[in-house]
Amino acid sequence: MPVNLSPEAVAAQQRYMEANSIEEQIKTLREYIAAIPKHKGTENLLYNLKKRLSKLLFEQEKRIEKAKKGRSSVISPFSIRKEGAGQVVIIGGTNSGKSSLLSTLTNVETEIADYPFTTQLPVIGMMKYEDILVQLIELPAIFEHMNVKSGNGRQILSAIRNSDAVVILIDLAQEPISQMNLILSELETANIRLNVPRMPVQITKTGQGGIVVIFQGTRIESNRRDIVELLKDRKIHNAVVKISDDCSREDVLDALNANIANKKAIIVANKGELKGSKNNYRLLTKNYSSIFRILGISIHKKIGYLSLSEEIFKQLEVIRIYTKEQGKDPSPKPVVLSSGSVVEDLAERLHNKFLDGFKYARIMRPNPPHMEKKYTILQVGMNYKLEDCDIVQFYI
Ligand SMILES: Nc1nc2c(ncn2[C@@H]2O[C@H](COP(=O)(O)OP(=O)(O)OP(=O)(O)O)[C@@H](O)[C@H]2O)c(=O)[nH]1
Ligand SMILES: [Mg+2]
């Protein structure tokens, strides 16, 4: 069915047709899309235009990458390979105690000093949480206008964008609201949001594991293939895509094109033993406790950080699954999956034979300690949602 476009949309279309450079095409195509009203009759047109925009953005990214590579063949110390169950960055103002926290949680030895900007490059450590390891990275301090100034600001932002979760470290010896304002506004300039409760689509690129699509709510199987295809068009082969139930293919394209990263984050407020820190802690909770979980600590007095590794692990939103073969003990090492994963996601991760020959899976789910029986036994199909610490045996 032909679509009747408004004069503004026709003019925008004309500008797009006449655009020469990729930048100009992207700009005019965005204007064209914005000028088209959203309803059933324009659905296909909008979808196709957004797909075209997605291709242009990808082309532009590729060119920028190529230009960067041409300039230097050295791998940036800010592009850090993920290891363990997930990658968490520690960010904050200078002297807030980022290096001190990293050393406390990981035993990495790094320079701790009371002068500003001691840490200039990322420092990596592995934090143990129960039977898994989480990668913790101290990033150099956040500063004003880091997205435009020379120096390593842009690389710091890009490392945050690539992480799985964020620990914001606040110095309670200083006024906390201005620290938070600085951090949040710097992240905003780089399109990084923290703890946005329910985005229709969230796409997090990962280093491995293929494309995992998680439907938070009812599982809409028919969309899965479309989504994987859209990402592969953009040469994204490893990512976790979280989708709320009422979400269209177009929403996925919007998410890809907007390039907004949404990270889970907690605030850790340090130097809690110092004078004035209580007041600052109160100020911080008053303003931010509805968005962030806030943990008050003192590294010097060793107060408050016992549950920290657990809280950090929780931000990753992953589950540990132990596989089991008939007649044997469960594997000692878990497979780590995004929370919300189902039996099929586990099968995909392990081996094709579990997908192709699947009959059913048997789950041993640990009961709370007060119950008499140690496990609840379940016999389930491919779409069954897994929980942290499930023991799973496949029957094929
Ligand atoms: N009073 C007090 N001082 C602390 C605490 N934790 C760290 N510090 C001190 O704060 C200063 C800065 O600590 P670092 O760990 O180097 O801070 P940073 O955030 O890594 O600093 P940069 O890398 O320079 O941005 C040092 O003098 C630490 O000894 C604490 O719990 N209480
Ligand atoms: Mg440091």
Short mmCIF file of C-alpha atoms and ligand atoms in Angstrom, two decimals:
data_model
loop_
_atom_site.label_atom_id
_atom_site.label_comp_id
_atom_site.label_asym_id
_atom_site.label_seq_id
_atom_site.Cartn_x
_atom_site.Cartn_y
_atom_site.Cartn_z
CA MET A 1 0.00 0.00 0.00
CA PRO A 2 1.51 3.39 -0.97
CA VAL A 3 2.10 5.66 2.00
CA ASN A 4 0.98 9.30 1.88
CA LEU A 5 3.87 11.35 3.25
CA SER A 6 3.63 14.85 4.69
CA PRO A 7 5.41 17.68 2.80
CA GLU A 8 8.12 17.67 5.56
CA ALA A 9 8.72 13.95 5.07
CA VAL A 10 8.90 14.36 1.28
CA ALA A 11 11.41 17.20 1.69
CA ALA A 12 13.45 15.12 4.12
CA GLN A 13 13.35 12.20 1.70
CA GLN A 14 14.62 14.48 -1.06
CA ARG A 15 17.51 15.69 1.11
CA TYR A 16 18.39 12.09 1.89
CA MET A 17 18.35 11.12 -1.80
CA GLU A 18 20.70 13.98 -2.58
CA ALA A 19 23.13 13.33 0.28
CA ASN A 20 26.64 12.41 -0.79
CA SER A 21 28.79 11.49 2.21
CA ILE A 22 27.91 8.73 4.68
CA GLU A 23 27.67 11.31 7.48
CA GLU A 24 25.21 13.34 5.46
CA GLN A 25 23.21 10.26 4.52
CA ILE A 26 22.96 9.25 8.20
CA LYS A 27 21.89 12.74 9.24
CA THR A 28 19.25 13.15 6.52
CA LEU A 29 17.94 9.61 6.87
CA ARG A 30 17.44 10.22 10.61
CA GLU A 31 15.46 13.38 9.75
CA TYR A 32 13.42 11.46 7.16
CA ILE A 33 12.59 8.72 9.69
CA ALA A 34 11.62 11.32 12.31
CA ALA A 35 9.22 12.96 9.83
CA ILE A 36 7.23 9.77 9.24
CA PRO A 37 4.28 9.20 11.60
CA LYS A 38 4.16 5.84 13.35
CA HIS A 39 1.15 3.67 12.53
CA LYS A 40 0.25 0.33 10.97
CA GLY A 41 0.45 1.72 7.40
CA THR A 42 4.03 3.03 7.83
CA GLU A 43 5.36 0.02 9.72
CA ASN A 44 7.13 -1.57 6.77
CA LEU A 45 8.51 1.67 5.42
CA LEU A 46 9.92 2.62 8.83
CA TYR A 47 11.39 -0.82 9.35
CA ASN A 48 13.15 -0.75 5.98
CA LEU A 49 14.47 2.77 6.48
CA LYS A 50 15.77 1.91 9.93
CA LYS A 51 17.46 -1.14 8.46
CA ARG A 52 19.12 1.12 5.90
CA LEU A 53 20.21 3.45 8.72
CA SER A 54 21.62 0.48 10.59
CA LYS A 55 23.73 -0.47 7.53
CA LEU A 56 24.99 3.10 7.13
CA LEU A 57 25.96 3.29 10.80
CA PHE A 58 27.79 0.00 10.50
CA GLU A 59 29.60 1.23 7.38
CA GLN A 60 30.62 4.38 9.26
CA GLU A 61 31.88 2.39 12.27
CA LYS A 62 33.91 0.18 9.93
CA ARG A 63 35.56 3.18 8.30
CA ILE A 64 36.43 4.73 11.65
CA GLU A 65 37.90 1.41 12.83
CA LYS A 66 39.95 1.11 9.65
CA ALA A 67 41.29 4.65 10.02
CA LYS A 68 42.27 3.90 13.63
CA LYS A 69 44.05 0.70 12.65
CA GLY A 70 45.93 2.57 9.95
CA ARG A 71 47.26 4.94 12.57
CA SER A 72 48.46 2.36 15.03
CA SER A 73 48.95 -1.37 15.13
CA VAL A 74 49.37 -1.42 18.92
CA ILE A 75 46.44 -2.89 20.84
CA SER A 76 45.11 -0.32 23.31
CA PRO A 77 45.56 -1.19 27.00
CA PHE A 78 41.97 -0.04 27.37
CA SER A 79 40.57 -2.84 25.25
CA ILE A 80 40.57 -5.64 27.78
CA ARG A 81 39.72 -9.23 27.03
CA LYS A 82 36.98 -10.51 29.28
CA GLU A 83 37.83 -13.31 31.66
CA GLY A 84 35.89 -15.12 34.36
CA ALA A 85 32.16 -14.79 34.93
CA GLY A 86 32.03 -11.13 33.89
CA GLN A 87 33.89 -7.85 33.71
CA VAL A 88 33.23 -5.12 36.28
CA VAL A 89 34.85 -1.68 36.12
CA ILE A 90 35.59 0.46 39.18
CA ILE A 91 35.10 4.11 38.33
CA GLY A 92 35.07 7.35 40.28
CA GLY A 93 36.82 10.61 41.00
CA THR A 94 40.52 10.67 41.68
CA ASN A 95 41.71 9.60 45.15
CA SER A 96 38.39 7.98 46.01
CA GLY A 97 40.23 4.72 46.74
CA LYS A 98 39.79 2.75 43.50
CA SER A 99 43.25 1.20 43.68
CA SER A 100 42.77 0.46 47.38
CA LEU A 101 39.48 -1.32 46.65
CA LEU A 102 40.95 -3.33 43.79
CA SER A 103 43.86 -4.47 46.00
CA THR A 104 41.48 -5.43 48.79
CA LEU A 105 39.18 -7.49 46.58
CA THR A 106 41.73 -9.11 44.27
CA ASN A 107 45.19 -9.05 45.89
CA VAL A 108 46.57 -7.18 42.88
CA GLU A 109 49.36 -4.90 43.93
CA THR A 110 48.93 -1.44 42.51
CA GLU A 111 50.06 2.01 43.40
CA ILE A 112 47.99 3.66 46.12
CA ALA A 113 48.81 7.29 46.76
CA ASP A 114 47.21 10.44 48.10
CA TYR A 115 48.09 12.54 45.06
CA PRO A 116 45.60 12.79 42.17
CA PHE A 117 45.54 10.69 38.99
CA THR A 118 47.98 8.06 40.26
CA THR A 119 46.41 5.37 38.08
CA GLN A 120 46.81 6.27 34.41
CA LEU A 121 46.05 2.92 32.77
CA PRO A 122 43.54 0.18 33.61
CA VAL A 123 44.63 -2.25 36.32
CA ILE A 124 43.11 -5.72 36.14
CA GLY A 125 42.46 -8.18 38.95
CA MET A 126 40.39 -11.32 39.47
CA MET A 127 37.97 -11.37 42.41
CA LYS A 128 36.93 -14.68 43.87
CA TYR A 129 33.25 -15.15 44.63
CA GLU A 130 32.37 -18.62 45.94
CA ASP A 131 33.43 -20.98 43.13
CA ILE A 132 33.91 -18.44 40.35
CA LEU A 133 36.14 -15.53 39.41
CA VAL A 134 34.98 -12.07 38.38
CA GLN A 135 37.27 -9.72 36.47
CA LEU A 136 37.62 -6.35 38.23
CA ILE A 137 39.21 -3.39 36.49
CA GLU A 138 40.26 -0.11 38.02
CA LEU A 139 39.93 2.59 35.39
CA PRO A 140 41.72 5.94 35.60
CA ALA A 141 39.69 8.63 37.35
CA ILE A 142 36.72 10.32 35.71
CA PHE A 143 37.33 13.97 34.81
CA GLU A 144 35.36 16.78 33.22
CA HIS A 145 34.73 16.78 29.44
CA MET A 146 36.51 13.48 28.97
CA ASN A 147 34.69 12.83 25.70
CA VAL A 148 36.21 15.88 24.00
CA LYS A 149 39.51 16.62 25.72
CA SER A 150 42.74 15.06 24.57
CA GLY A 151 44.13 12.37 26.85
CA ASN A 152 42.63 9.00 27.61
CA GLY A 153 39.05 10.14 28.42
CA ARG A 154 37.44 8.55 25.40
CA GLN A 155 39.24 5.28 26.01
CA ILE A 156 38.04 5.24 29.61
CA LEU A 157 34.46 5.74 28.43
CA SER A 158 34.79 3.03 25.84
CA ALA A 159 36.11 0.60 28.49
CA ILE A 160 33.04 1.38 30.63
CA ARG A 161 30.80 0.81 27.61
CA ASN A 162 32.36 -2.61 27.02
CA SER A 163 32.10 -3.75 30.62
CA ASP A 164 29.32 -5.91 32.07
CA ALA A 165 28.72 -3.86 35.23
CA VAL A 166 29.97 -0.80 37.07
CA VAL A 167 31.09 -0.02 40.61
CA ILE A 168 30.97 3.73 41.29
CA LEU A 169 33.38 4.60 44.05
CA ILE A 170 32.50 7.74 46.00
CA ASP A 171 34.85 9.51 48.40
CA LEU A 172 32.88 10.29 51.56
CA ALA A 173 35.52 12.79 52.64
CA GLN A 174 34.26 15.01 49.79
CA GLU A 175 30.83 16.34 48.83
CA PRO A 176 29.17 13.30 47.15
CA ILE A 177 26.51 14.89 44.93
CA SER A 178 28.98 16.79 42.77
CA GLN A 179 31.00 13.56 42.38
CA MET A 180 27.87 11.74 41.21
CA ASN A 181 26.86 14.61 38.91
CA LEU A 182 30.25 14.61 37.25
CA ILE A 183 30.27 10.83 36.75
CA LEU A 184 26.71 10.60 35.45
CA SER A 185 27.03 13.56 33.08
CA GLU A 186 30.29 12.24 31.64
CA LEU A 187 28.67 8.85 31.03
CA GLU A 188 25.64 10.53 29.49
CA THR A 189 27.82 12.22 26.86
CA ALA A 190 28.98 8.77 25.82
CA ASN A 191 25.43 7.38 25.71
CA ILE A 192 26.05 5.16 28.72
CA ARG A 193 23.13 4.89 31.17
CA LEU A 194 23.11 3.16 34.52
CA ASN A 195 20.32 1.05 36.03
CA VAL A 196 17.61 2.07 33.57
CA PRO A 197 14.93 -0.30 34.85
CA ARG A 198 13.29 -1.65 31.75
CA MET A 199 14.53 -0.73 28.31
CA PRO A 200 12.46 -2.42 25.56
CA VAL A 201 15.68 -3.84 24.13
CA GLN A 202 19.10 -4.03 25.70
CA ILE A 203 22.05 -5.15 23.63
CA THR A 204 25.36 -5.88 25.35
CA LYS A 205 28.21 -6.96 23.14
CA THR A 206 30.20 -9.80 24.65
CA GLY A 207 33.52 -11.35 23.67
CA GLN A 208 32.16 -14.88 23.36
CA GLY A 209 29.11 -17.10 23.66
CA GLY A 210 27.36 -16.23 20.37
CA ILE A 211 24.12 -14.27 20.31
CA VAL A 212 21.93 -15.00 23.30
CA VAL A 213 18.41 -13.61 23.13
CA ILE A 214 16.61 -13.42 26.45
CA PHE A 215 12.91 -12.68 26.60
CA GLN A 216 12.14 -11.12 29.97
CA GLY A 217 8.58 -12.24 30.26
CA THR A 218 6.80 -14.53 27.86
CA ARG A 219 9.13 -16.09 25.33
CA ILE A 220 8.31 -15.07 21.79
CA GLU A 221 10.10 -17.74 19.80
CA SER A 222 9.32 -16.41 16.33
CA ASN A 223 11.31 -13.24 16.91
CA ARG A 224 14.54 -14.93 17.80
CA ARG A 225 15.76 -15.63 14.26
CA ASP A 226 14.95 -12.07 13.07
CA ILE A 227 16.93 -10.61 15.92
CA VAL A 228 19.97 -12.79 15.34
CA GLU A 229 19.86 -11.88 11.65
CA LEU A 230 19.74 -8.14 12.39
CA LEU A 231 22.76 -8.38 14.64
CA LYS A 232 24.69 -10.50 12.17
CA ASP A 233 23.99 -7.87 9.49
CA ARG A 234 25.89 -5.51 11.75
CA LYS A 235 28.66 -8.11 12.13
CA ILE A 236 27.81 -8.56 15.81
CA HIS A 237 28.40 -12.23 16.55
CA ASN A 238 28.61 -12.21 20.33
CA ALA A 239 25.99 -10.35 22.35
CA VAL A 240 23.31 -10.69 24.96
CA VAL A 241 20.00 -9.20 23.83
CA LYS A 242 17.38 -8.68 26.52
CA ILE A 243 13.87 -8.09 25.25
CA SER A 244 10.76 -7.08 27.15
CA ASP A 245 7.67 -8.96 25.92
CA ASP A 246 5.99 -6.30 23.79
CA CYS A 247 8.82 -5.48 21.48
CA SER A 248 8.98 -5.44 17.69
CA ARG A 249 11.81 -5.97 15.17
CA GLU A 250 11.80 -2.20 14.79
CA ASP A 251 12.56 -1.70 18.50
CA VAL A 252 15.61 -3.92 18.07
CA LEU A 253 16.77 -1.75 15.16
CA ASP A 254 16.16 1.39 17.22
CA ALA A 255 18.31 -0.03 20.00
CA LEU A 256 21.08 -0.90 17.55
CA ASN A 257 20.96 2.51 15.91
CA ALA A 258 20.76 4.55 19.11
CA ASN A 259 23.76 2.69 20.49
CA ILE A 260 22.75 3.32 24.10
CA ALA A 261 24.53 1.14 26.60
CA ASN A 262 22.68 0.38 29.82
CA LYS A 263 24.83 -0.99 32.63
CA LYS A 264 23.96 -2.33 36.03
CA ALA A 265 25.74 -0.36 38.72
CA ILE A 266 26.18 -0.01 42.48
CA ILE A 267 27.65 2.79 44.53
CA VAL A 268 30.39 2.02 47.03
CA ALA A 269 31.00 4.93 49.39
CA ASN A 270 34.49 4.84 50.87
CA LYS A 271 36.38 6.49 53.75
CA GLY A 272 33.39 6.03 56.04
CA GLU A 273 35.56 6.32 59.17
CA LEU A 274 36.43 9.96 58.49
CA LYS A 275 34.80 12.97 60.13
CA GLY A 276 31.89 14.31 58.12
CA SER A 277 31.46 11.07 56.19
CA LYS A 278 28.15 10.23 57.91
CA ASN A 279 26.60 13.43 56.67
CA ASN A 280 27.86 12.82 53.15
CA TYR A 281 26.57 9.26 53.27
CA ARG A 282 23.15 10.54 54.24
CA LEU A 283 23.18 13.03 51.37
CA LEU A 284 24.15 10.29 48.95
CA THR A 285 21.40 7.89 50.05
CA LYS A 286 18.80 10.66 50.07
CA ASN A 287 19.52 11.44 46.42
CA TYR A 288 20.45 8.11 44.91
CA SER A 289 19.14 5.17 46.93
CA SER A 290 16.09 4.85 44.67
CA ILE A 291 18.36 4.13 41.68
CA PHE A 292 21.46 2.52 43.16
CA ARG A 293 22.24 0.10 45.91
CA ILE A 294 24.68 2.02 48.13
CA LEU A 295 27.25 0.33 50.34
CA GLY A 296 29.19 2.37 52.88
CA ILE A 297 32.70 1.12 53.60
CA SER A 298 36.06 2.07 55.01
CA ILE A 299 38.96 0.30 53.42
CA HIS A 300 41.38 1.62 56.04
CA LYS A 301 39.24 0.33 58.93
CA LYS A 302 38.24 -2.82 57.01
CA ILE A 303 34.55 -2.04 57.53
CA GLY A 304 31.63 -2.96 55.30
CA TYR A 305 33.17 -4.83 52.44
CA LEU A 306 32.47 -8.42 53.48
CA SER A 307 29.34 -8.64 51.33
CA LEU A 308 30.88 -6.56 48.56
CA SER A 309 31.95 -9.44 46.35
CA GLU A 310 28.42 -10.87 46.52
CA GLU A 311 26.87 -7.50 45.64
CA ILE A 312 29.26 -7.12 42.72
CA PHE A 313 28.49 -10.64 41.50
CA LYS A 314 24.76 -9.82 41.62
CA GLN A 315 25.26 -6.88 39.26
CA LEU A 316 26.42 -9.25 36.55
CA GLU A 317 22.98 -10.86 36.35
CA VAL A 318 24.40 -14.27 35.62
CA ILE A 319 23.58 -17.74 36.89
CA ARG A 320 25.87 -20.71 37.55
CA ILE A 321 24.75 -24.04 36.15
CA TYR A 322 26.39 -27.36 36.99
CA THR A 323 26.07 -30.07 34.38
CA LYS A 324 25.79 -33.70 35.29
CA GLU A 325 26.28 -36.97 33.45
CA GLN A 326 24.39 -40.14 34.38
CA GLY A 327 25.88 -41.86 37.42
CA LYS A 328 28.51 -39.16 37.98
CA ASP A 329 28.88 -36.20 40.32
CA PRO A 330 27.93 -32.76 39.01
CA SER A 331 30.79 -30.91 37.30
CA PRO A 332 32.76 -28.95 39.90
CA LYS A 333 32.98 -25.90 37.63
CA PRO A 334 29.80 -24.14 36.61
CA VAL A 335 28.77 -22.92 33.19
CA VAL A 336 27.99 -19.22 33.55
CA LEU A 337 24.90 -17.98 31.67
CA SER A 338 22.93 -14.73 31.64
CA SER A 339 20.07 -14.85 34.12
CA GLY A 340 16.85 -15.55 32.30
CA SER A 341 18.53 -18.28 30.24
CA VAL A 342 16.57 -21.45 29.53
CA VAL A 343 17.55 -25.09 29.01
CA GLU A 344 18.00 -24.43 25.28
CA ASP A 345 20.64 -21.73 25.97
CA LEU A 346 22.61 -24.21 28.05
CA ALA A 347 22.34 -26.87 25.32
CA GLU A 348 23.54 -24.35 22.73
CA ARG A 349 26.55 -23.52 24.86
CA LEU A 350 27.49 -27.14 25.48
CA HIS A 351 27.07 -29.21 22.32
CA ASN A 352 24.86 -29.58 19.26
CA LYS A 353 23.97 -33.13 20.26
CA PHE A 354 21.94 -31.79 23.20
CA LEU A 355 19.97 -29.56 20.84
CA ASP A 356 19.41 -32.06 18.05
CA GLY A 357 18.65 -35.13 20.12
CA PHE A 358 16.93 -33.40 23.04
CA LYS A 359 14.27 -35.45 24.83
CA TYR A 360 14.10 -33.70 28.20
CA ALA A 361 16.32 -32.34 30.94
CA ARG A 362 16.38 -33.26 34.59
CA ILE A 363 17.08 -30.45 37.01
CA MET A 364 18.19 -30.82 40.61
CA ARG A 365 17.35 -27.47 42.17
CA PRO A 366 18.83 -26.79 45.62
CA ASN A 367 16.21 -26.17 48.31
CA PRO A 368 16.60 -23.48 50.99
CA PRO A 369 18.62 -24.80 53.98
CA HIS A 370 15.61 -25.14 56.34
CA MET A 371 13.94 -27.76 54.09
CA GLU A 372 14.36 -31.42 54.78
CA LYS A 373 15.05 -32.47 51.20
CA LYS A 374 18.24 -31.05 49.70
CA TYR A 375 16.92 -30.80 46.12
CA THR A 376 13.71 -30.44 44.17
CA ILE A 377 13.80 -32.70 41.10
CA LEU A 378 12.21 -31.39 37.91
CA GLN A 379 11.77 -32.92 34.49
CA VAL A 380 11.61 -30.09 31.96
CA GLY A 381 11.64 -29.08 28.28
CA MET A 382 13.79 -26.70 26.22
CA ASN A 383 12.00 -23.52 27.31
CA TYR A 384 12.34 -24.04 31.04
CA LYS A 385 13.97 -21.12 32.84
CA LEU A 386 17.11 -22.00 34.77
CA GLU A 387 18.09 -20.65 38.18
CA ASP A 388 21.43 -20.00 39.86
CA CYS A 389 23.06 -23.24 41.09
CA ASP A 390 20.77 -25.63 39.17
CA ILE A 391 22.28 -29.03 38.37
CA VAL A 392 21.22 -30.11 34.89
CA GLN A 393 21.33 -33.47 33.17
CA PHE A 394 20.37 -33.84 29.50
CA TYR A 395 18.49 -36.87 28.19
CA ILE A 396 18.98 -37.45 24.47
N1 LIG B 1 40.84 7.76 55.25
C1 LIG B 1 40.81 6.82 54.31
N2 LIG B 1 41.63 6.92 53.27
C2 LIG B 1 41.57 5.97 52.32
C3 LIG B 1 40.66 4.88 52.41
N3 LIG B 1 40.83 4.11 51.30
C4 LIG B 1 41.82 4.69 50.58
N4 LIG B 1 42.28 5.80 51.19
C5 LIG B 1 43.38 6.70 50.78
O1 LIG B 1 42.97 7.49 49.69
C6 LIG B 1 44.11 7.83 48.89
C7 LIG B 1 43.82 7.45 47.45
O2 LIG B 1 43.71 6.06 47.34
P1 LIG B 1 43.85 5.29 45.95
O3 LIG B 1 43.42 3.89 46.20
O4 LIG B 1 45.18 5.52 45.35
O5 LIG B 1 42.75 6.10 45.12
P2 LIG B 1 42.42 6.05 43.55
O6 LIG B 1 40.98 6.29 43.45
O7 LIG B 1 42.97 4.79 42.98
O8 LIG B 1 43.22 7.33 43.02
P3 LIG B 1 43.76 7.65 41.54
O9 LIG B 1 44.25 6.39 40.90
O10 LIG B 1 44.86 8.63 41.79
O11 LIG B 1 42.63 8.29 40.81
C8 LIG B 1 45.28 7.04 49.48
O12 LIG B 1 46.03 7.89 50.29
C9 LIG B 1 44.60 5.95 50.30
O13 LIG B 1 45.40 5.50 51.38
C10 LIG B 1 39.81 4.79 53.55
O14 LIG B 1 38.99 3.88 53.74
N5 LIG B 1 39.92 5.80 54.46
MG MG B 2 44.28 4.44 41.48
#
